[in-house]
């Protein structure tokens, strides 16, 4: 199903229903993080959205961070900054967001990348470089000195604050050297690359990892579902997949934002729910409704950044469609997308079944892929409790 929309509209997110779909999975255990990469000097003042404010750190050379030149482009915003004798190129596209929580930036020389994001009150922020965890910090900035001149580096920063998960994604350009001409060329290159992107796709999928799922005996009599004792349900039988389309799912949403026009697109989707007897005999199949699966833009088109919202509510087609025993999937997320590939994401979801969220940047017939969130179902008990605790985007795939 494809829906084209051009004008955003505000809406209230409905209560997220309980889920009754699959058997339990033990979450993967975490690994200790390596030591912090270092202290940043070029730090964004999230209150003002700019570098060089009163809260900005002093460099080791004794100079305060100062903007040397600002480049306001059609697809991105960059600056050349200085602190003492050190000069860097910085991307400030997300820093201009009207929402403080969305503001983040990077500043890079040929020897380091300084990352900064708003201090939202999280006890810990975790930083990933190219998908690998490099640091945990209680602060809101970090210097990464393990970079290669002339390269690009993908960063993801996650934290939980205010009962919400927060995730920022930043792609930094490491200049080949720190002379003025090279830094200016790097800024021009960032704009040129951003202008090549014509659209961004956001994909959320909820799926059952197992091949088969059964309703526990102690839940069968109280679930209100049509097929419980003596029956089993076909799962999606897969792990995480970052393909744009194709992987099996229980429910999901795909939204496409254009950077060259105001229109955006919604593709809601549910998969077949297939029921079998325990001996393997096929019984029935149905698809859940897509009426409460939604994706829409929340700000007007400007060709540079755009706020979006996605919701997924899908009722199990063989279980009650209303009332306290209703079974289904519940997801709500908000994002700020940047044309250059950077993003901010926040949201909650019921901790079942498995979930994945990706962002794709389209240029020509090719696209980039960024993983925003992946998580496995934590407990079978979650499926039976209407007030089950929500998971938060930014938990790095674990609860």
Short mmCIF file of C-alpha atoms in Angstrom, two decimals:
data_model
loop_
_atom_site.label_atom_id
_atom_site.label_comp_id
_atom_site.label_asym_id
_atom_site.label_seq_id
_atom_site.Cartn_x
_atom_site.Cartn_y
_atom_site.Cartn_z
CA UNK A 1 0.00 0.00 0.00
CA UNK A 2 1.33 3.41 -0.97
CA UNK A 3 0.05 6.73 0.28
CA UNK A 4 1.34 10.09 -1.02
CA UNK A 5 1.10 13.09 1.27
CA UNK A 6 2.26 16.68 0.97
CA UNK A 7 0.88 18.48 4.08
CA UNK A 8 1.73 17.32 7.62
CA UNK A 9 -0.91 17.16 10.33
CA UNK A 10 -0.60 16.65 14.09
CA UNK A 11 -2.23 13.69 15.74
CA UNK A 12 -2.48 11.99 19.16
CA UNK A 13 -0.63 8.70 19.59
CA UNK A 14 -3.06 6.02 20.79
CA UNK A 15 -2.27 3.77 23.76
CA UNK A 16 0.12 1.02 22.77
CA UNK A 17 -1.54 -2.43 23.01
CA UNK A 18 -0.13 -5.64 24.55
CA UNK A 19 1.52 -8.20 22.31
CA UNK A 20 0.82 -11.93 22.13
CA UNK A 21 2.87 -13.31 19.30
CA UNK A 22 5.98 -15.34 20.08
CA UNK A 23 7.97 -17.38 22.58
CA UNK A 24 10.70 -15.88 24.76
CA UNK A 25 14.25 -15.08 23.69
CA UNK A 26 17.22 -14.48 25.96
CA UNK A 27 18.85 -11.11 25.08
CA UNK A 28 22.51 -11.04 24.10
CA UNK A 29 24.90 -10.09 26.89
CA UNK A 30 26.76 -6.79 26.65
CA UNK A 31 30.50 -6.39 26.37
CA UNK A 32 32.57 -3.87 28.34
CA UNK A 33 33.29 -0.63 26.51
CA UNK A 34 36.84 0.44 25.72
CA UNK A 35 38.21 3.51 27.51
CA UNK A 36 37.01 6.99 26.56
CA UNK A 37 38.61 8.37 23.41
CA UNK A 38 39.47 11.79 24.87
CA UNK A 39 38.23 15.28 25.74
CA UNK A 40 36.75 17.47 23.03
CA UNK A 41 37.64 21.16 22.64
CA UNK A 42 35.32 22.12 19.77
CA UNK A 43 32.04 21.64 21.64
CA UNK A 44 28.62 22.81 20.48
CA UNK A 45 26.61 24.94 22.90
CA UNK A 46 23.29 23.10 22.60
CA UNK A 47 21.40 25.96 24.25
CA UNK A 48 22.26 28.38 21.45
CA UNK A 49 23.00 25.83 18.72
CA UNK A 50 26.39 27.37 18.00
CA UNK A 51 30.12 27.05 18.67
CA UNK A 52 32.05 29.76 20.45
CA UNK A 53 29.56 30.51 23.21
CA UNK A 54 30.40 31.18 26.86
CA UNK A 55 30.10 27.46 27.65
CA UNK A 56 32.56 26.40 24.97
CA UNK A 57 35.80 24.86 26.23
CA UNK A 58 39.18 26.55 25.95
CA UNK A 59 41.83 24.87 23.84
CA UNK A 60 45.14 23.66 25.26
CA UNK A 61 46.76 26.59 23.45
CA UNK A 62 44.68 29.01 25.51
CA UNK A 63 42.41 30.16 22.67
CA UNK A 64 38.62 30.17 22.78
CA UNK A 65 36.67 28.45 20.02
CA UNK A 66 35.71 31.01 17.38
CA UNK A 67 33.83 30.71 14.06
CA UNK A 68 36.14 31.79 11.23
CA UNK A 69 33.73 31.34 8.34
CA UNK A 70 30.19 30.01 7.95
CA UNK A 71 28.82 28.32 4.83
CA UNK A 72 25.02 28.18 4.60
CA UNK A 73 24.23 25.80 1.76
CA UNK A 74 21.11 24.47 0.08
CA UNK A 75 21.59 21.01 1.60
CA UNK A 76 23.91 21.46 4.61
CA UNK A 77 25.51 24.08 6.88
CA UNK A 78 29.21 24.08 7.78
CA UNK A 79 31.77 26.26 9.55
CA UNK A 80 35.50 26.72 9.80
CA UNK A 81 36.40 27.07 13.50
CA UNK A 82 39.58 28.04 15.31
CA UNK A 83 40.92 27.61 18.84
CA UNK A 84 44.37 29.07 19.22
CA UNK A 85 46.40 27.86 16.24
CA UNK A 86 44.14 24.86 15.61
CA UNK A 87 41.54 25.07 12.83
CA UNK A 88 38.81 22.56 12.00
CA UNK A 89 35.84 22.07 9.69
CA UNK A 90 32.47 21.51 11.39
CA UNK A 91 29.02 20.40 10.24
CA UNK A 92 26.25 22.35 11.98
CA UNK A 93 23.23 21.17 9.97
CA UNK A 94 21.50 19.48 12.94
CA UNK A 95 22.67 22.21 15.32
CA UNK A 96 20.14 24.65 13.86
CA UNK A 97 17.15 22.47 14.81
CA UNK A 98 14.43 24.35 16.75
CA UNK A 99 14.32 21.45 19.22
CA UNK A 100 17.29 21.43 21.61
CA UNK A 101 17.21 17.63 21.96
CA UNK A 102 17.87 17.23 18.24
CA UNK A 103 20.96 19.46 18.14
CA UNK A 104 24.31 17.75 17.59
CA UNK A 105 27.47 18.51 15.62
CA UNK A 106 30.95 17.33 14.78
CA UNK A 107 34.20 19.26 14.20
CA UNK A 108 37.22 17.63 12.58
CA UNK A 109 40.89 18.23 11.90
CA UNK A 110 43.16 15.80 10.10
CA UNK A 111 43.98 14.20 13.48
CA UNK A 112 40.70 14.06 15.42
CA UNK A 113 36.93 14.39 15.40
CA UNK A 114 35.17 16.25 18.23
CA UNK A 115 31.56 15.14 18.78
CA UNK A 116 29.01 17.07 20.84
CA UNK A 117 25.34 16.65 21.62
CA UNK A 118 22.86 18.15 24.13
CA UNK A 119 23.06 17.15 27.78
CA UNK A 120 19.55 15.79 28.31
CA UNK A 121 20.25 14.34 31.75
CA UNK A 122 21.25 10.79 30.87
CA UNK A 123 23.59 9.11 33.36
CA UNK A 124 25.56 7.68 30.44
CA UNK A 125 25.94 8.25 26.73
CA UNK A 126 27.44 5.51 24.54
CA UNK A 127 29.41 6.41 21.41
CA UNK A 128 29.87 4.10 18.43
CA UNK A 129 32.31 4.53 15.55
CA UNK A 130 31.32 2.66 12.36
CA UNK A 131 29.08 0.42 14.48
CA UNK A 132 31.75 -0.38 17.09
CA UNK A 133 31.37 0.86 20.66
CA UNK A 134 34.30 3.15 21.51
CA UNK A 135 33.28 4.97 24.70
CA UNK A 136 30.81 5.53 27.52
CA UNK A 137 30.67 9.02 29.00
CA UNK A 138 28.57 11.00 31.46
CA UNK A 139 29.40 14.17 29.50
CA UNK A 140 27.96 15.49 26.27
CA UNK A 141 31.09 15.61 24.10
CA UNK A 142 33.94 13.34 23.06
CA UNK A 143 37.16 13.50 21.03
CA UNK A 144 38.01 10.57 18.76
CA UNK A 145 41.69 10.62 17.77
CA UNK A 146 41.65 7.22 16.03
CA UNK A 147 40.80 8.64 12.61
CA UNK A 148 42.46 8.64 9.19
CA UNK A 149 43.06 11.90 7.24
CA UNK A 150 40.86 12.13 4.16
CA UNK A 151 38.29 9.59 5.42
CA UNK A 152 34.62 9.60 6.47
CA UNK A 153 33.50 8.20 9.83
CA UNK A 154 29.99 7.24 10.95
CA UNK A 155 29.15 7.91 14.59
CA UNK A 156 26.13 7.00 16.69
CA UNK A 157 25.51 8.41 20.17
CA UNK A 158 22.82 6.92 22.41
CA UNK A 159 21.44 7.68 25.86
CA UNK A 160 18.27 7.32 27.93
CA UNK A 161 16.88 10.42 29.66
CA UNK A 162 13.42 11.57 30.62
CA UNK A 163 12.09 8.03 30.09
CA UNK A 164 12.97 8.28 26.41
CA UNK A 165 15.78 6.85 24.34
CA UNK A 166 17.80 9.40 22.34
CA UNK A 167 20.03 8.57 19.38
CA UNK A 168 22.10 10.91 17.21
CA UNK A 169 23.77 9.80 13.99
CA UNK A 170 26.62 11.90 12.54
CA UNK A 171 28.88 11.29 9.55
CA UNK A 172 32.13 13.22 9.92
CA UNK A 173 34.48 14.22 7.10
CA UNK A 174 38.12 14.08 8.25
CA UNK A 175 40.13 16.61 6.20
CA UNK A 176 43.39 15.53 4.60
CA UNK A 177 45.20 18.46 6.28
CA UNK A 178 44.41 21.54 8.36
CA UNK A 179 45.38 24.41 6.05
CA UNK A 180 42.69 26.93 5.14
CA UNK A 181 42.30 25.81 1.51
CA UNK A 182 41.83 22.13 2.48
CA UNK A 183 39.27 22.95 5.17
CA UNK A 184 37.31 25.17 2.79
CA UNK A 185 37.40 22.40 0.17
CA UNK A 186 36.12 19.93 2.78
CA UNK A 187 33.19 22.24 3.57
CA UNK A 188 32.39 22.55 -0.14
CA UNK A 189 32.59 18.77 -0.50
CA UNK A 190 30.13 18.24 2.35
CA UNK A 191 27.60 20.50 0.63
CA UNK A 192 28.16 18.91 -2.78
CA UNK A 193 27.66 15.41 -1.37
CA UNK A 194 24.53 16.41 0.54
CA UNK A 195 22.99 17.89 -2.60
CA UNK A 196 23.34 14.52 -4.35
CA UNK A 197 20.82 12.96 -1.95
CA UNK A 198 17.32 13.23 -3.38
CA UNK A 199 15.37 11.31 -0.72
CA UNK A 200 15.64 9.60 2.67
CA UNK A 201 13.75 6.43 3.58
CA UNK A 202 12.91 5.43 7.16
CA UNK A 203 12.01 1.77 7.83
CA UNK A 204 10.69 0.22 11.05
CA UNK A 205 10.00 -3.52 11.12
CA UNK A 206 8.70 -5.73 13.94
CA UNK A 207 9.23 -9.44 13.35
CA UNK A 208 9.30 -12.86 15.01
CA UNK A 209 12.82 -14.24 14.99
CA UNK A 210 11.78 -17.86 15.59
CA UNK A 211 10.49 -20.29 12.98
CA UNK A 212 7.53 -21.23 15.20
CA UNK A 213 5.75 -19.46 18.07
CA UNK A 214 3.19 -20.85 20.50
CA UNK A 215 0.80 -19.32 23.01
CA UNK A 216 1.86 -20.47 26.51
CA UNK A 217 -0.65 -22.74 28.21
CA UNK A 218 -1.15 -20.39 31.16
CA UNK A 219 -2.12 -17.62 28.74
CA UNK A 220 -4.35 -19.63 26.47
CA UNK A 221 -7.50 -19.41 28.57
CA UNK A 222 -7.17 -15.69 29.30
CA UNK A 223 -5.85 -14.35 26.01
CA UNK A 224 -9.16 -14.48 24.17
CA UNK A 225 -7.36 -15.62 21.03
CA UNK A 226 -9.09 -18.09 18.71
CA UNK A 227 -6.21 -20.57 18.43
CA UNK A 228 -4.22 -21.36 21.57
CA UNK A 229 -3.81 -24.86 23.03
CA UNK A 230 -2.80 -27.38 20.38
CA UNK A 231 -1.83 -24.75 17.81
CA UNK A 232 1.34 -22.97 16.69
CA UNK A 233 2.06 -19.85 14.64
CA UNK A 234 4.59 -19.48 11.85
CA UNK A 235 7.30 -16.99 12.72
CA UNK A 236 9.44 -14.95 10.32
CA UNK A 237 12.45 -17.24 10.86
CA UNK A 238 15.13 -14.56 10.40
CA UNK A 239 17.55 -12.25 12.14
CA UNK A 240 18.11 -8.55 11.52
CA UNK A 241 18.04 -7.40 7.91
CA UNK A 242 18.94 -3.93 6.62
CA UNK A 243 17.30 -4.45 3.22
CA UNK A 244 14.89 -1.66 2.34
CA UNK A 245 12.12 -4.07 1.32
CA UNK A 246 11.57 -7.82 1.31
CA UNK A 247 12.30 -9.24 4.78
CA UNK A 248 9.39 -11.03 6.46
CA UNK A 249 7.68 -9.10 9.25
CA UNK A 250 4.64 -8.96 11.52
CA UNK A 251 4.12 -5.23 11.06
CA UNK A 252 6.11 -2.22 9.95
CA UNK A 253 6.19 1.12 8.23
CA UNK A 254 8.30 2.59 5.44
CA UNK A 255 8.29 6.34 4.93
CA UNK A 256 10.04 8.28 2.17
CA UNK A 257 10.93 11.97 2.46
CA UNK A 258 11.88 13.87 -0.70
CA UNK A 259 14.55 16.58 -0.53
CA UNK A 260 13.63 18.13 -3.89
CA UNK A 261 9.89 18.59 -3.26
CA UNK A 262 7.48 18.76 -0.33
CA UNK A 263 5.74 15.45 -0.96
CA UNK A 264 6.40 12.39 1.19
CA UNK A 265 5.19 8.78 0.98
CA UNK A 266 3.80 6.22 3.42
CA UNK A 267 3.99 2.44 2.97
CA UNK A 268 2.28 0.59 5.87
CA UNK A 269 2.69 -3.18 5.94
CA UNK A 270 1.62 -6.29 7.85
CA UNK A 271 2.62 -9.89 7.21
CA UNK A 272 0.52 -13.03 7.03
CA UNK A 273 -0.31 -14.60 10.39
CA UNK A 274 -0.46 -18.35 9.70
CA UNK A 275 -1.86 -20.89 12.16
CA UNK A 276 -1.06 -24.60 12.20
CA UNK A 277 -1.98 -27.50 14.42
CA UNK A 278 0.93 -28.82 16.47
CA UNK A 279 1.17 -31.76 14.04
CA UNK A 280 1.87 -29.33 11.19
CA UNK A 281 -1.59 -29.22 9.60
CA UNK A 282 -2.40 -25.79 8.18
CA UNK A 283 -5.46 -24.17 9.76
CA UNK A 284 -5.88 -20.52 8.70
CA UNK A 285 -4.14 -17.29 7.73
CA UNK A 286 -5.00 -13.60 8.04
CA UNK A 287 -3.32 -10.22 7.82
CA UNK A 288 -3.59 -7.59 10.50
CA UNK A 289 -5.08 -4.22 9.57
CA UNK A 290 -2.76 -1.38 8.55
CA UNK A 291 -5.21 1.37 9.57
CA UNK A 292 -3.16 2.36 12.63
CA UNK A 293 0.25 2.28 10.94
CA UNK A 294 1.38 5.77 10.05
CA UNK A 295 4.32 7.91 8.93
CA UNK A 296 4.20 11.65 8.32
CA UNK A 297 6.32 14.77 8.23
CA UNK A 298 5.95 17.19 11.14
CA UNK A 299 7.68 20.24 9.62
CA UNK A 300 7.58 21.95 6.26
CA UNK A 301 9.94 21.15 3.40
CA UNK A 302 13.17 23.19 3.31
CA UNK A 303 15.46 20.80 1.41
CA UNK A 304 17.85 20.46 4.35
CA UNK A 305 16.23 18.86 7.44
CA UNK A 306 12.78 17.58 8.30
CA UNK A 307 11.06 16.19 11.38
CA UNK A 308 9.01 13.00 10.94
CA UNK A 309 6.89 10.74 13.14
CA UNK A 310 6.08 7.05 12.79
CA UNK A 311 3.59 4.82 14.64
CA UNK A 312 2.86 1.11 14.34
CA UNK A 313 -0.23 -0.44 15.94
CA UNK A 314 -1.16 -3.83 14.56
CA UNK A 315 -3.65 -6.16 16.23
CA UNK A 316 -3.17 -9.93 16.06
CA UNK A 317 -5.92 -10.92 13.56
CA UNK A 318 -6.88 -14.03 15.59
CA UNK A 319 -7.11 -12.20 18.92
CA UNK A 320 -9.52 -9.56 20.35
CA UNK A 321 -9.39 -6.31 18.40
CA UNK A 322 -10.46 -4.19 21.36
CA UNK A 323 -10.75 -4.27 25.13
CA UNK A 324 -8.22 -5.19 27.85
CA UNK A 325 -7.21 -8.45 26.14
CA UNK A 326 -6.30 -6.85 22.85
CA UNK A 327 -3.01 -8.22 21.45
CA UNK A 328 -0.77 -6.32 19.08
CA UNK A 329 2.42 -4.40 18.34
CA UNK A 330 2.92 -0.86 19.65
CA UNK A 331 5.58 1.59 18.42
CA UNK A 332 5.93 5.37 18.38
CA UNK A 333 9.05 7.25 17.24
CA UNK A 334 10.08 10.78 16.28
CA UNK A 335 13.07 11.70 14.13
CA UNK A 336 14.85 14.72 12.69
CA UNK A 337 16.35 13.75 9.32
CA UNK A 338 19.13 15.73 7.63
CA UNK A 339 19.71 15.57 3.91
CA UNK A 340 23.41 14.90 4.48
CA UNK A 341 22.54 11.63 6.28
CA UNK A 342 22.72 12.81 9.90
CA UNK A 343 19.73 12.15 12.16
CA UNK A 344 18.20 12.30 15.61
CA UNK A 345 15.75 9.61 16.81
CA UNK A 346 13.68 9.17 19.94
CA UNK A 347 10.81 6.90 20.90
CA UNK A 348 9.33 3.93 22.71
CA UNK A 349 7.93 0.53 21.81
CA UNK A 350 6.62 -2.59 23.48
CA UNK A 351 9.42 -5.05 24.16
CA UNK A 352 8.09 -7.67 21.79
CA UNK A 353 8.57 -9.06 19.25
CA UNK A 354 11.97 -8.19 17.70
CA UNK A 355 12.41 -4.70 16.21
CA UNK A 356 14.70 -2.85 13.77
CA UNK A 357 14.91 0.74 12.52
CA UNK A 358 17.02 1.96 9.58
CA UNK A 359 17.63 5.17 7.62
CA UNK A 360 18.57 5.09 3.92
CA UNK A 361 19.92 8.03 1.92
CA UNK A 362 19.21 7.81 -1.82
CA UNK A 363 21.50 9.21 -4.52
CA UNK A 364 20.88 8.10 -8.08
CA UNK A 365 20.24 4.35 -8.04
CA UNK A 366 22.39 3.83 -4.96
CA UNK A 367 21.80 4.41 -1.26
CA UNK A 368 23.60 4.57 2.06
CA UNK A 369 22.35 2.57 5.05
CA UNK A 370 22.43 3.55 8.73
CA UNK A 371 21.25 1.33 11.56
CA UNK A 372 19.35 3.37 14.15
CA UNK A 373 18.01 0.62 16.40
CA UNK A 374 17.87 -3.19 16.74
CA UNK A 375 16.37 -5.05 19.70
CA UNK A 376 15.37 -8.58 20.64
CA UNK A 377 12.33 -9.53 22.67
CA UNK A 378 13.28 -9.67 26.34
CA UNK A 379 10.66 -11.83 28.04
CA UNK A 380 7.57 -13.86 27.25
CA UNK A 381 5.85 -12.26 30.25
CA UNK A 382 5.94 -8.95 28.40
CA UNK A 383 3.55 -10.37 25.83
CA UNK A 384 0.78 -10.98 28.35
CA UNK A 385 0.87 -7.76 30.37
CA UNK A 386 -1.18 -4.76 29.17
CA UNK A 387 1.08 -2.46 31.20
CA UNK A 388 4.33 -4.03 30.02
CA UNK A 389 7.38 -1.75 30.33
CA UNK A 390 8.34 0.02 27.11
CA UNK A 391 11.72 -0.25 25.46
CA UNK A 392 13.52 2.91 24.34
CA UNK A 393 15.30 3.69 21.09
CA UNK A 394 18.97 3.98 21.91
CA UNK A 395 19.44 0.77 23.90
CA UNK A 396 21.88 -0.59 21.31
CA UNK A 397 19.89 -3.74 20.74
CA UNK A 398 19.61 -4.84 24.37
CA UNK A 399 17.30 -4.17 27.30
#
